[in-house]
Amino acid sequence: QARLEEALKHVDQVQAQREIQAKRSNQPAKEARASTTDPEARVMQFADGGSRPGLNVQFTTDTASGIIAGVDVTSAGNDQGQLVPMLQQLKKRYGQTPREALVDGGFASHDDIERAAAEHHCQVFSPLKNEKQELAAGRDPYAPKRGDSQIIAQWRERMGTKEAKAIYRLRPPSAEWVNAQARNRNLWRMPVRGLAKCRIVAVLYALAHNLLQAVALRAAPAACRIKP
């Protein structure tokens, strides 16, 4: 009974969120559902094309060392709105935020980019939406668009430069590498339920990853010294 009551409560919350999103997009709201075994999970689409209840694990990785610097687990089905909370976490952990954030297109909502710059003095490097299609059509995707704020216009212009593209190429060998390592180490299915417990598992994984990476980083200079 307690699980059913919790699931019904989450259904109401999700339905309210979908109604708000439906008004913004002028699309009908889909019927919300919740799992009775884990009410905090949300039905998400996975890389294998299937849809099932899941949670969204977020890692922030230092590009220079491959160390995981921030961890979170949310019930959001996409990554929009996740950048600023992670910057806030980094500020709380280390007393400062990074000057640059390299994120994929799922994070790059205009609100995220503006808040990262205005609140945390952090420049966002992220691919533009429909960049290749606009280039193929002979249009300039890096030019300011109607309604762009100054921060968004600067972001578009920045992503058209060789320097920005070179910086963004640092993301796959750091962030995507960490994600691939997590999958290779079987962090596919959580052995627990609920956001709080899943967050603990994600943090423990990050600590184990960082210990292994620290060993590798310490060994690297020694290997260089004995190389003939």
PDB file of N, CA and C in Angstrom, residues 168-228:
ATOM      1  N   TYR A 168      36.532  21.683 -27.630  1.00  0.00           N
ATOM      2  CA  TYR A 168      35.447  20.707 -27.488  1.00  0.00           C
ATOM      3  C   TYR A 168      35.919  19.286 -27.783  1.00  0.00           C
ATOM      4  N   ARG A 169      36.988  19.160 -28.579  1.00  0.00           N
ATOM      5  CA  ARG A 169      37.515  17.817 -28.866  1.00  0.00           C
ATOM      6  C   ARG A 169      38.127  17.152 -27.636  1.00  0.00           C
ATOM      7  N   LEU A 170      38.291  17.916 -26.550  1.00  0.00           N
ATOM      8  CA  LEU A 170      38.775  17.326 -25.300  1.00  0.00           C
ATOM      9  C   LEU A 170      37.685  16.536 -24.583  1.00  0.00           C
ATOM     10  N   ARG A 171      36.434  16.733 -24.976  1.00  0.00           N
ATOM     11  CA  ARG A 171      35.337  16.091 -24.253  1.00  0.00           C
ATOM     12  C   ARG A 171      35.273  14.569 -24.451  1.00  0.00           C
ATOM     13  N   PRO A 172      35.322  14.041 -25.693  1.00  0.00           N
ATOM     14  CA  PRO A 172      35.203  12.574 -25.854  1.00  0.00           C
ATOM     15  C   PRO A 172      36.218  11.768 -25.055  1.00  0.00           C
ATOM     16  N   PRO A 173      37.536  12.137 -25.056  1.00  0.00           N
ATOM     17  CA  PRO A 173      38.482  11.319 -24.297  1.00  0.00           C
ATOM     18  C   PRO A 173      38.394  11.494 -22.789  1.00  0.00           C
ATOM     19  N   SER A 174      37.527  12.365 -22.318  1.00  0.00           N
ATOM     20  CA  SER A 174      37.357  12.518 -20.870  1.00  0.00           C
ATOM     21  C   SER A 174      35.951  12.092 -20.459  1.00  0.00           C
ATOM     22  N   ALA A 175      34.941  12.864 -20.808  1.00  0.00           N
ATOM     23  CA  ALA A 175      33.569  12.559 -20.375  1.00  0.00           C
ATOM     24  C   ALA A 175      33.051  11.251 -20.972  1.00  0.00           C
ATOM     25  N   GLU A 176      33.195  11.094 -22.297  1.00  0.00           N
ATOM     26  CA  GLU A 176      32.680   9.872 -22.921  1.00  0.00           C
ATOM     27  C   GLU A 176      33.491   8.657 -22.491  1.00  0.00           C
ATOM     28  N   TRP A 177      34.785   8.865 -22.238  1.00  0.00           N
ATOM     29  CA  TRP A 177      35.628   7.760 -21.751  1.00  0.00           C
ATOM     30  C   TRP A 177      35.152   7.290 -20.384  1.00  0.00           C
ATOM     31  N   VAL A 178      34.822   8.226 -19.496  1.00  0.00           N
ATOM     32  CA  VAL A 178      34.326   7.857 -18.167  1.00  0.00           C
ATOM     33  C   VAL A 178      33.007   7.098 -18.284  1.00  0.00           C
ATOM     34  N   ASN A 179      32.126   7.556 -19.162  1.00  0.00           N
ATOM     35  CA  ASN A 179      30.847   6.858 -19.351  1.00  0.00           C
ATOM     36  C   ASN A 179      31.065   5.451 -19.880  1.00  0.00           C
ATOM     37  N   ALA A 180      31.989   5.315 -20.839  1.00  0.00           N
ATOM     38  CA  ALA A 180      32.277   3.987 -21.391  1.00  0.00           C
ATOM     39  C   ALA A 180      32.888   3.065 -20.330  1.00  0.00           C
ATOM     40  N   GLN A 181      33.769   3.631 -19.496  1.00  0.00           N
ATOM     41  CA  GLN A 181      34.352   2.838 -18.417  1.00  0.00           C
ATOM     42  C   GLN A 181      33.277   2.338 -17.456  1.00  0.00           C
ATOM     43  N   ALA A 182      32.310   3.192 -17.166  1.00  0.00           N
ATOM     44  CA  ALA A 182      31.229   2.793 -16.262  1.00  0.00           C
ATOM     45  C   ALA A 182      30.457   1.608 -16.836  1.00  0.00           C
ATOM     46  N   ARG A 183      30.196   1.646 -18.138  1.00  0.00           N
ATOM     47  CA  ARG A 183      29.481   0.535 -18.771  1.00  0.00           C
ATOM     48  C   ARG A 183      30.343  -0.727 -18.776  1.00  0.00           C
ATOM     49  N   ASN A 184      31.617  -0.559 -19.088  1.00  0.00           N
ATOM     50  CA  ASN A 184      32.507  -1.717 -19.103  1.00  0.00           C
ATOM     51  C   ASN A 184      32.621  -2.366 -17.726  1.00  0.00           C
ATOM     52  N   ARG A 185      32.437  -1.561 -16.687  1.00  0.00           N
ATOM     53  CA  ARG A 185      32.518  -2.080 -15.317  1.00  0.00           C
ATOM     54  C   ARG A 185      31.131  -2.472 -14.784  1.00  0.00           C
ATOM     55  N   ASN A 186      30.189  -2.616 -15.709  1.00  0.00           N
ATOM     56  CA  ASN A 186      28.848  -3.144 -15.402  1.00  0.00           C
ATOM     57  C   ASN A 186      27.990  -2.198 -14.559  1.00  0.00           C
ATOM     58  N   LEU A 187      28.245  -0.892 -14.665  1.00  0.00           N
ATOM     59  CA  LEU A 187      27.335   0.049 -14.020  1.00  0.00           C
ATOM     60  C   LEU A 187      26.165   0.326 -14.962  1.00  0.00           C
ATOM     61  N   TRP A 188      25.415  -0.734 -15.213  1.00  0.00           N
ATOM     62  CA  TRP A 188      24.248  -0.649 -16.094  1.00  0.00           C
ATOM     63  C   TRP A 188      22.959  -0.630 -15.285  1.00  0.00           C
ATOM     64  N   ARG A 189      22.899  -1.527 -14.336  1.00  0.00           N
ATOM     65  CA  ARG A 189      21.669  -1.693 -13.561  1.00  0.00           C
ATOM     66  C   ARG A 189      21.980  -1.496 -12.085  1.00  0.00           C
ATOM     67  N   MET A 190      21.238  -0.590 -11.445  1.00  0.00           N
ATOM     68  CA  MET A 190      21.477  -0.302 -10.038  1.00  0.00           C
ATOM     69  C   MET A 190      21.009  -1.465  -9.166  1.00  0.00           C
ATOM     70  N   PRO A 191      21.793  -1.841  -8.165  1.00  0.00           N
ATOM     71  CA  PRO A 191      21.395  -2.928  -7.268  1.00  0.00           C
ATOM     72  C   PRO A 191      20.436  -2.464  -6.180  1.00  0.00           C
ATOM     73  N   VAL A 192      20.090  -1.167  -6.192  1.00  0.00           N
ATOM     74  CA  VAL A 192      19.211  -0.589  -5.164  1.00  0.00           C
ATOM     75  C   VAL A 192      18.130   0.237  -5.858  1.00  0.00           C
ATOM     76  N   ARG A 193      17.189   0.722  -5.076  1.00  0.00           N
ATOM     77  CA  ARG A 193      16.087   1.529  -5.602  1.00  0.00           C
ATOM     78  C   ARG A 193      16.018   2.857  -4.870  1.00  0.00           C
ATOM     79  N   GLY A 194      15.505   3.855  -5.574  1.00  0.00           N
ATOM     80  CA  GLY A 194      15.362   5.177  -4.963  1.00  0.00           C
ATOM     81  C   GLY A 194      16.540   6.073  -5.279  1.00  0.00           C
ATOM     82  N   LEU A 195      16.272   7.373  -5.419  1.00  0.00           N
ATOM     83  CA  LEU A 195      17.310   8.330  -5.779  1.00  0.00           C
ATOM     84  C   LEU A 195      18.458   8.357  -4.777  1.00  0.00           C
ATOM     85  N   ALA A 196      18.138   8.383  -3.493  1.00  0.00           N
ATOM     86  CA  ALA A 196      19.176   8.519  -2.468  1.00  0.00           C
ATOM     87  C   ALA A 196      20.153   7.341  -2.509  1.00  0.00           C
ATOM     88  N   LYS A 197      19.629   6.112  -2.583  1.00  0.00           N
ATOM     89  CA  LYS A 197      20.498   4.933  -2.599  1.00  0.00           C
ATOM     90  C   LYS A 197      21.281   4.834  -3.901  1.00  0.00           C
ATOM     91  N   CYS A 198      20.635   5.172  -5.020  1.00  0.00           N
ATOM     92  CA  CYS A 198      21.343   5.132  -6.298  1.00  0.00           C
ATOM     93  C   CYS A 198      22.446   6.187  -6.340  1.00  0.00           C
ATOM     94  N   ARG A 199      22.219   7.312  -5.685  1.00  0.00           N
ATOM     95  CA  ARG A 199      23.256   8.350  -5.629  1.00  0.00           C
ATOM     96  C   ARG A 199      24.469   7.833  -4.843  1.00  0.00           C
ATOM     97  N   ILE A 200      24.213   7.067  -3.786  1.00  0.00           N
ATOM     98  CA  ILE A 200      25.312   6.480  -3.005  1.00  0.00           C
ATOM     99  C   ILE A 200      26.131   5.529  -3.874  1.00  0.00           C
ATOM    100  N   VAL A 201      25.459   4.697  -4.665  1.00  0.00           N
ATOM    101  CA  VAL A 201      26.166   3.771  -5.561  1.00  0.00           C
ATOM    102  C   VAL A 201      27.012   4.553  -6.561  1.00  0.00           C
ATOM    103  N   ALA A 202      26.452   5.638  -7.119  1.00  0.00           N
ATOM    104  CA  ALA A 202      27.190   6.439  -8.105  1.00  0.00           C
ATOM    105  C   ALA A 202      28.424   7.087  -7.472  1.00  0.00           C
ATOM    106  N   VAL A 203      28.289   7.570  -6.242  1.00  0.00           N
ATOM    107  CA  VAL A 203      29.426   8.186  -5.553  1.00  0.00           C
ATOM    108  C   VAL A 203      30.497   7.145  -5.261  1.00  0.00           C
ATOM    109  N   LEU A 204      30.086   5.955  -4.803  1.00  0.00           N
ATOM    110  CA  LEU A 204      31.056   4.892  -4.529  1.00  0.00           C
ATOM    111  C   LEU A 204      31.789   4.493  -5.815  1.00  0.00           C
ATOM    112  N   TYR A 205      31.038   4.439  -6.929  1.00  0.00           N
ATOM    113  CA  TYR A 205      31.687   4.130  -8.203  1.00  0.00           C
ATOM    114  C   TYR A 205      32.707   5.210  -8.556  1.00  0.00           C
ATOM    115  N   ALA A 206      32.330   6.494  -8.373  1.00  0.00           N
ATOM    116  CA  ALA A 206      33.242   7.593  -8.699  1.00  0.00           C
ATOM    117  C   ALA A 206      34.510   7.515  -7.849  1.00  0.00           C
ATOM    118  N   LEU A 207      34.367   7.184  -6.575  1.00  0.00           N
ATOM    119  CA  LEU A 207      35.543   7.047  -5.705  1.00  0.00           C
ATOM    120  C   LEU A 207      36.457   5.916  -6.190  1.00  0.00           C
ATOM    121  N   ALA A 208      35.860   4.778  -6.565  1.00  0.00           N
ATOM    122  CA  ALA A 208      36.660   3.655  -7.059  1.00  0.00           C
ATOM    123  C   ALA A 208      37.365   4.039  -8.363  1.00  0.00           C
ATOM    124  N   HIS A 209      36.629   4.702  -9.257  1.00  0.00           N
ATOM    125  CA  HIS A 209      37.229   5.166 -10.522  1.00  0.00           C
ATOM    126  C   HIS A 209      38.402   6.103 -10.251  1.00  0.00           C
ATOM    127  N   ASN A 210      38.223   7.040  -9.323  1.00  0.00           N
ATOM    128  CA  ASN A 210      39.271   8.020  -9.049  1.00  0.00           C
ATOM    129  C   ASN A 210      40.509   7.371  -8.422  1.00  0.00           C
ATOM    130  N   LEU A 211      40.303   6.358  -7.589  1.00  0.00           N
ATOM    131  CA  LEU A 211      41.445   5.650  -7.012  1.00  0.00           C
ATOM    132  C   LEU A 211      42.253   4.936  -8.100  1.00  0.00           C
ATOM    133  N   LEU A 212      41.543   4.258  -9.011  1.00  0.00           N
ATOM    134  CA  LEU A 212      42.234   3.579 -10.105  1.00  0.00           C
ATOM    135  C   LEU A 212      42.943   4.579 -11.015  1.00  0.00           C
ATOM    136  N   GLN A 213      42.282   5.698 -11.284  1.00  0.00           N
ATOM    137  CA  GLN A 213      42.884   6.707 -12.142  1.00  0.00           C
ATOM    138  C   GLN A 213      44.086   7.363 -11.464  1.00  0.00           C
ATOM    139  N   ALA A 214      44.008   7.540 -10.143  1.00  0.00           N
ATOM    140  CA  ALA A 214      45.141   8.109  -9.411  1.00  0.00           C
ATOM    141  C   ALA A 214      46.358   7.207  -9.496  1.00  0.00           C
ATOM    142  N   VAL A 215      46.124   5.900  -9.384  1.00  0.00           N
ATOM    143  CA  VAL A 215      47.228   4.945  -9.515  1.00  0.00           C
ATOM    144  C   VAL A 215      47.847   5.051 -10.909  1.00  0.00           C
ATOM    145  N   ALA A 216      46.995   5.143 -11.935  1.00  0.00           N
ATOM    146  CA  ALA A 216      47.497   5.242 -13.307  1.00  0.00           C
ATOM    147  C   ALA A 216      48.273   6.533 -13.519  1.00  0.00           C
ATOM    148  N   LEU A 217      47.779   7.632 -12.953  1.00  0.00           N
ATOM    149  CA  LEU A 217      48.466   8.917 -13.111  1.00  0.00           C
ATOM    150  C   LEU A 217      49.810   8.925 -12.392  1.00  0.00           C
ATOM    151  N   ARG A 218      49.865   8.284 -11.231  1.00  0.00           N
ATOM    152  CA  ARG A 218      51.136   8.212 -10.498  1.00  0.00           C
ATOM    153  C   ARG A 218      52.158   7.349 -11.244  1.00  0.00           C
ATOM    154  N   ALA A 219      51.663   6.306 -11.901  1.00  0.00           N
ATOM    155  CA  ALA A 219      52.572   5.388 -12.594  1.00  0.00           C
ATOM    156  C   ALA A 219      53.077   5.969 -13.912  1.00  0.00           C
ATOM    157  N   ALA A 220      52.329   6.858 -14.491  1.00  0.00           N
ATOM    158  CA  ALA A 220      52.675   7.383 -15.831  1.00  0.00           C
ATOM    159  C   ALA A 220      54.043   8.058 -15.854  1.00  0.00           C
ATOM    160  N   PRO A 221      54.401   8.962 -14.933  1.00  0.00           N
ATOM    161  CA  PRO A 221      55.725   9.583 -14.975  1.00  0.00           C
ATOM    162  C   PRO A 221      56.844   8.564 -14.801  1.00  0.00           C
ATOM    163  N   ALA A 222      56.641   7.581 -13.925  1.00  0.00           N
ATOM    164  CA  ALA A 222      57.664   6.552 -13.705  1.00  0.00           C
ATOM    165  C   ALA A 222      57.906   5.772 -14.989  1.00  0.00           C
ATOM    166  N   ALA A 223      56.835   5.458 -15.691  1.00  0.00           N
ATOM    167  CA  ALA A 223      56.962   4.716 -16.947  1.00  0.00           C
ATOM    168  C   ALA A 223      57.730   5.538 -17.969  1.00  0.00           C
ATOM    169  N   CYS A 224      57.497   6.844 -17.953  1.00  0.00           N
ATOM    170  CA  CYS A 224      58.202   7.712 -18.894  1.00  0.00           C
ATOM    171  C   CYS A 224      59.701   7.758 -18.583  1.00  0.00           C
ATOM    172  N   ARG A 225      60.055   7.708 -17.293  1.00  0.00           N
ATOM    173  CA  ARG A 225      61.461   7.820 -16.911  1.00  0.00           C
ATOM    174  C   ARG A 225      62.277   6.596 -17.326  1.00  0.00           C
ATOM    175  N   ILE A 226      61.656   5.413 -17.299  1.00  0.00           N
ATOM    176  CA  ILE A 226      62.423   4.196 -17.605  1.00  0.00           C
ATOM    177  C   ILE A 226      62.328   3.818 -19.081  1.00  0.00           C
ATOM    178  N   LYS A 227      61.573   4.593 -19.841  1.00  0.00           N
ATOM    179  CA  LYS A 227      61.441   4.274 -21.256  1.00  0.00           C
ATOM    180  C   LYS A 227      62.785   4.494 -21.956  1.00  0.00           C
ATOM    181  N   PRO A 228      63.295   3.505 -22.716  1.00  0.00           N
ATOM    182  CA  PRO A 228      64.591   3.645 -23.375  1.00  0.00           C
ATOM    183  C   PRO A 228      64.526   4.656 -24.533  1.00  0.00           C
TER     184      PRO A 228
END
